[in-house]
XYZ file of C-alpha atoms in Angstrom:
336
model
C -0.552 12.285 -18.615
C 3.153 10.698 -17.980
C 5.859 13.087 -18.166
C 8.073 9.903 -19.172
C 9.913 10.789 -22.572
C 8.760 7.411 -23.635
C 5.180 7.263 -23.817
C 3.082 4.459 -24.566
C 1.229 4.615 -28.104
C -1.969 4.789 -26.196
C -0.828 8.222 -24.568
C 0.441 9.567 -27.680
C -2.891 9.147 -29.412
C -4.552 10.198 -26.117
C -2.702 13.384 -25.754
C -4.150 14.162 -29.155
C -7.791 13.276 -28.920
C -8.631 15.078 -25.398
C -7.043 17.953 -26.711
C -10.399 19.012 -28.176
C -11.927 18.538 -24.852
C -14.473 16.055 -25.732
C -14.637 12.595 -25.531
C -17.574 9.684 -25.117
C -15.706 6.395 -24.210
C -12.333 5.185 -22.912
C -10.953 2.037 -24.075
C -8.719 0.326 -21.408
C -6.733 -3.005 -21.756
C -4.719 -4.439 -19.488
C -1.748 -7.155 -19.599
C 0.236 -5.560 -22.225
C 1.123 -1.753 -22.059
C 1.599 -1.126 -25.768
C 4.642 0.830 -24.811
C 7.979 1.206 -27.220
C 6.120 -0.761 -29.896
C 6.843 2.244 -32.533
C 4.439 2.604 -35.611
C 2.997 -0.917 -35.411
C 1.731 -0.149 -31.653
C 0.171 2.929 -32.653
C -1.653 1.321 -35.461
C -3.124 -1.012 -33.022
C -4.382 1.364 -30.751
C -5.878 3.365 -33.705
C -7.308 0.282 -35.173
C -8.787 -0.476 -31.460
C -10.365 2.727 -31.210
C -11.966 2.748 -34.718
C -13.632 -0.574 -33.947
C -15.217 0.553 -30.687
C -16.229 4.043 -32.371
C -18.063 1.941 -34.691
C -19.713 -0.564 -32.531
C -20.747 2.301 -30.403
C -22.000 4.803 -32.929
C -19.273 7.477 -32.317
C -16.380 9.067 -34.021
C -13.082 7.603 -33.576
C -11.691 10.641 -32.358
C -14.237 10.541 -29.076
C -12.317 7.187 -27.760
C -9.609 7.735 -25.430
C -7.469 4.737 -25.700
C -5.319 3.635 -22.271
C -3.599 0.247 -21.476
C -1.308 -0.883 -18.441
C 0.924 -4.243 -18.497
C 4.109 -5.396 -19.905
C 6.225 -2.863 -21.772
C 8.199 -3.632 -24.660
C 5.827 -6.236 -26.277
C 3.581 -5.777 -29.103
C -0.484 -6.084 -28.323
C -1.803 -9.544 -30.044
C -4.006 -7.278 -32.700
C -6.713 -10.059 -33.211
C -6.755 -10.912 -29.470
C -7.344 -7.139 -28.625
C -10.220 -6.614 -31.370
C -12.235 -9.794 -29.906
C -11.588 -7.882 -26.641
C -13.114 -4.782 -27.814
C -16.264 -6.437 -29.471
C -16.628 -8.264 -25.924
C -16.352 -5.128 -23.767
C -19.051 -3.438 -26.008
C -21.355 -5.976 -25.659
C -20.953 -6.083 -22.092
C -21.739 -2.322 -21.251
C -24.217 -2.108 -18.613
C -25.364 0.260 -16.162
C -24.132 -1.663 -13.344
C -20.677 -2.274 -14.704
C -18.880 0.042 -12.994
C -16.948 -2.329 -10.293
C -16.682 -4.893 -13.368
C -14.599 -2.201 -15.076
C -12.382 -1.421 -12.120
C -11.463 -4.945 -11.746
C -10.558 -5.383 -15.411
C -7.889 -3.116 -15.429
C -6.151 -4.418 -12.422
C -2.637 -6.126 -13.444
C -0.401 -6.613 -10.102
C -2.866 -5.142 -8.099
C -4.123 -7.147 -5.252
C -7.392 -5.622 -5.588
C -9.703 -2.984 -7.796
C -9.809 0.504 -6.445
C -13.018 2.567 -6.472
C -13.996 5.735 -4.733
C -17.522 7.876 -4.696
C -18.631 11.193 -3.435
C -22.269 12.483 -3.578
C -22.912 16.267 -3.058
C -25.336 18.968 -3.843
C -24.342 21.930 -5.838
C -26.994 24.701 -6.695
C -29.680 22.594 -5.808
C -28.820 19.432 -8.193
C -27.406 16.172 -6.665
C -24.096 15.646 -8.555
C -22.270 12.321 -8.065
C -18.329 12.189 -8.825
C -16.712 8.421 -8.983
C -13.616 7.082 -9.458
C -11.965 3.995 -10.548
C -8.390 3.228 -10.496
C -5.256 0.830 -10.844
C -1.761 0.728 -9.807
C 0.618 -0.899 -7.250
C 4.015 -0.953 -8.896
C 5.938 1.851 -10.537
C 4.718 4.436 -8.863
C 6.559 7.855 -8.147
C 5.335 11.450 -8.002
C 4.268 12.597 -11.231
C 2.053 10.040 -11.923
C 2.905 5.956 -12.500
C 1.759 3.120 -13.540
C -1.725 4.476 -12.922
C -4.378 4.579 -14.380
C -7.614 6.387 -13.076
C -10.681 7.314 -14.484
C -13.315 10.033 -12.521
C -16.721 10.329 -13.853
C -19.590 12.630 -12.988
C -22.770 13.442 -13.873
C -22.239 17.100 -13.578
C -22.531 19.759 -16.399
C -18.774 21.199 -16.611
C -17.119 22.886 -19.305
C -13.908 21.182 -20.518
C -11.800 24.182 -19.587
C -13.174 23.960 -16.047
C -12.947 20.318 -16.101
C -8.952 20.842 -16.986
C -8.398 23.334 -13.932
C -10.420 21.214 -11.764
C -8.225 18.150 -12.711
C -4.558 20.008 -12.345
C -5.590 21.550 -9.166
C -6.729 17.638 -7.651
C -4.015 15.604 -9.028
C -0.820 18.113 -7.662
C -2.171 17.221 -3.988
C -3.023 13.565 -4.649
C -1.975 11.368 -7.626
C 1.120 13.522 -7.931
C 2.147 13.157 -4.378
C 2.548 9.380 -4.113
C 5.348 7.116 -4.326
C 5.754 2.987 -4.030
C 9.249 2.700 -6.012
C 10.458 5.957 -7.626
C 9.941 4.564 -11.049
C 7.752 6.451 -13.652
C 5.628 4.433 -16.199
C 5.357 4.837 -19.688
C 1.422 4.633 -19.475
C 0.140 7.174 -16.473
C -3.401 8.600 -17.373
C -5.925 10.372 -15.246
C -9.355 11.521 -17.162
C -11.978 13.559 -15.816
C -15.374 12.976 -17.780
C -18.528 14.941 -17.184
C -21.880 14.034 -18.737
C -24.014 16.839 -17.861
C -26.770 14.291 -17.128
C -27.367 16.008 -13.549
C -29.159 18.699 -15.195
C -27.255 21.429 -13.273
C -26.378 24.624 -14.638
C -22.882 24.416 -15.910
C -20.229 25.067 -13.470
C -18.163 28.224 -13.843
C -14.701 28.680 -13.043
C -13.832 30.690 -9.634
C -17.785 29.714 -8.418
C -18.509 28.093 -5.057
C -20.115 25.459 -7.067
C -16.442 25.040 -8.952
C -15.021 24.935 -5.169
C -17.267 22.158 -3.778
C -16.810 20.283 -7.133
C -12.985 20.487 -6.713
C -13.171 19.377 -3.303
C -15.178 15.976 -4.148
C -12.758 15.636 -6.973
C -9.732 16.029 -4.749
C -11.270 13.795 -2.266
C -11.947 10.780 -4.515
C -8.459 11.074 -6.129
C -7.120 11.011 -2.386
C -8.860 8.102 -1.516
C -7.462 6.204 -5.054
C -4.117 7.447 -3.957
C -4.043 5.914 -0.532
C -5.287 2.670 -1.867
C -2.671 2.632 -4.653
C 0.209 2.823 -1.960
C -1.541 0.808 0.275
C -1.529 -1.819 -2.749
C 2.160 -1.160 -3.593
C 4.108 -4.094 -4.530
C 5.669 -5.683 -2.025
C 4.770 -2.787 0.334
C 3.485 -3.580 4.155
C 2.908 0.266 5.250
C 1.308 3.295 4.228
C 3.678 6.407 5.360
C 2.457 10.013 5.081
C 5.837 12.091 5.067
C 5.125 15.597 6.089
C 7.303 18.695 5.614
C 6.954 21.909 7.032
C 8.989 24.753 8.143
C 10.657 25.011 4.321
C 11.716 28.400 2.825
C 8.881 27.562 0.015
C 6.200 24.960 -0.567
C 8.427 23.643 -3.413
C 11.803 23.257 -1.193
C 9.327 21.039 1.018
C 8.145 19.191 -1.817
C 11.609 18.392 -2.808
C 12.611 17.254 0.555
C 9.330 14.986 1.030
C 10.001 13.459 -2.163
C 13.895 12.399 -1.373
C 12.798 10.855 1.936
C 9.930 9.021 0.487
C 12.107 7.615 -2.159
C 15.264 6.903 -0.230
C 15.903 3.369 -0.425
C 17.554 3.601 3.165
C 14.543 5.329 4.594
C 12.002 3.187 2.995
C 14.052 0.180 4.514
C 14.040 1.976 8.018
C 9.970 2.565 7.121
C 9.512 -1.435 6.783
C 11.641 -2.457 9.876
C 9.756 0.265 12.098
C 12.974 1.957 12.558
C 12.710 5.489 13.883
C 16.269 6.118 12.213
C 16.091 10.113 12.449
C 19.768 10.106 10.848
C 18.499 8.297 7.714
C 15.375 10.797 7.159
C 17.832 13.992 7.614
C 20.352 12.538 5.371
C 17.991 11.891 2.630
C 16.520 15.518 3.539
C 19.918 16.916 2.554
C 20.281 15.390 -0.822
C 17.262 17.040 -2.095
C 19.018 20.453 -3.106
C 16.374 22.490 -1.349
C 17.671 25.215 1.713
C 18.506 23.145 4.874
C 20.296 23.825 8.175
C 20.962 20.053 9.457
C 21.284 21.716 12.847
C 17.868 23.182 12.953
C 15.881 19.745 11.303
C 13.465 18.462 13.820
C 12.356 14.602 12.632
C 9.630 12.722 14.414
C 8.892 9.427 13.995
C 6.411 7.824 16.292
C 6.838 4.922 18.369
C 3.589 3.775 16.325
C 6.059 2.998 13.328
C 4.980 -0.460 13.392
C 1.356 -0.058 12.529
C 0.448 -0.315 9.158
C -0.357 3.394 8.634
C 1.897 5.894 10.359
C 3.404 9.998 9.635
C 6.809 11.056 9.610
C 6.916 14.580 10.216
C 10.280 16.951 9.388
C 10.273 20.699 10.843
C 13.125 22.213 8.880
C 12.573 25.567 10.840
C 13.231 27.839 7.772
C 10.212 29.184 6.732
C 6.194 28.323 6.162
C 6.833 25.941 2.930
C 4.575 22.425 3.702
C 4.211 19.626 1.486
C 3.012 15.888 1.883
C 3.898 12.631 0.079
C 2.293 9.242 0.629
C 4.991 6.546 0.220
C 5.278 2.826 0.906
C 7.703 0.745 2.423
C 10.566 -1.485 0.848
C 10.260 -4.932 1.800
C 12.055 -8.455 -0.024
C 8.899 -9.196 -1.300
C 9.339 -6.049 -3.775
C 12.411 -7.542 -5.206
C 11.106 -10.971 -5.321
C 8.214 -10.025 -7.357
C 9.576 -7.616 -9.870
C 12.782 -10.219 -10.326
C 10.180 -12.343 -11.448
C 7.892 -10.439 -13.091
C 8.415 -11.270 -17.016
C 8.817 -15.093 -15.942
């Protein structure tokens, strides 16, 4: 979930419910974040999940609420409840792409990913759908991602898998450096594949984690490619840091620097800006030893920027977008 200190009402409720390690449904609405809405917002989220639970024949605690959209306005309660009834009535095995489309807000396109693997003789499917285009920063963002699998996986193994996979993917992206109130990523396993439950540290666990990481990486790339006002996907790679933590700090500093993002947009290999941004990270740095490489292919839609600090073996990668005039125009007019 988001690490923002002003979490939205659905996040507050969802945190309580997933703590038990069991969920049967996820209720998502787009267009209103139900954030900064106080006690009334919590009641609305609770009432909506209670209705969904009654219609599905499950306990309210088994419904995890999520929301995305404008912050600071109350959700029209009756419209939301009508939407819940409509959504439950429309549930169907072929509904996956429709769900991906329904949760978008400023997204230009829905985001999905799929992997099929064999574990212990059983065929396993891992599928993900997500949304996000703005307020995207490391440690999640206005980002809703749901990973679904038919594998049998205990809750504690799911938590370990998701923690590892998110760190290398969704927590390593940035569009505008702003952190949302509503970030949520969920991993749900039905057990319908009939495999023996995956145990922590096993070969099956490694294969499952790899598949989850791959679908999350695909969603992460789609989110950055769809970044509001963005025209480029930039892979900022840092190596030679004293530690991985230092490398991560430097990569974030460069990826979130307004000047660097402007250089990305202008296809300007301005190594001075990149080194300057690296120096703001607070990590160990010797400017006389830094080597920055930004290839002539910066004019392409996707390219890689490398910084070698020549101080150790620490490495990190962050996916970033550029900063264009369109981003400013879009967000200046967002609520109107």
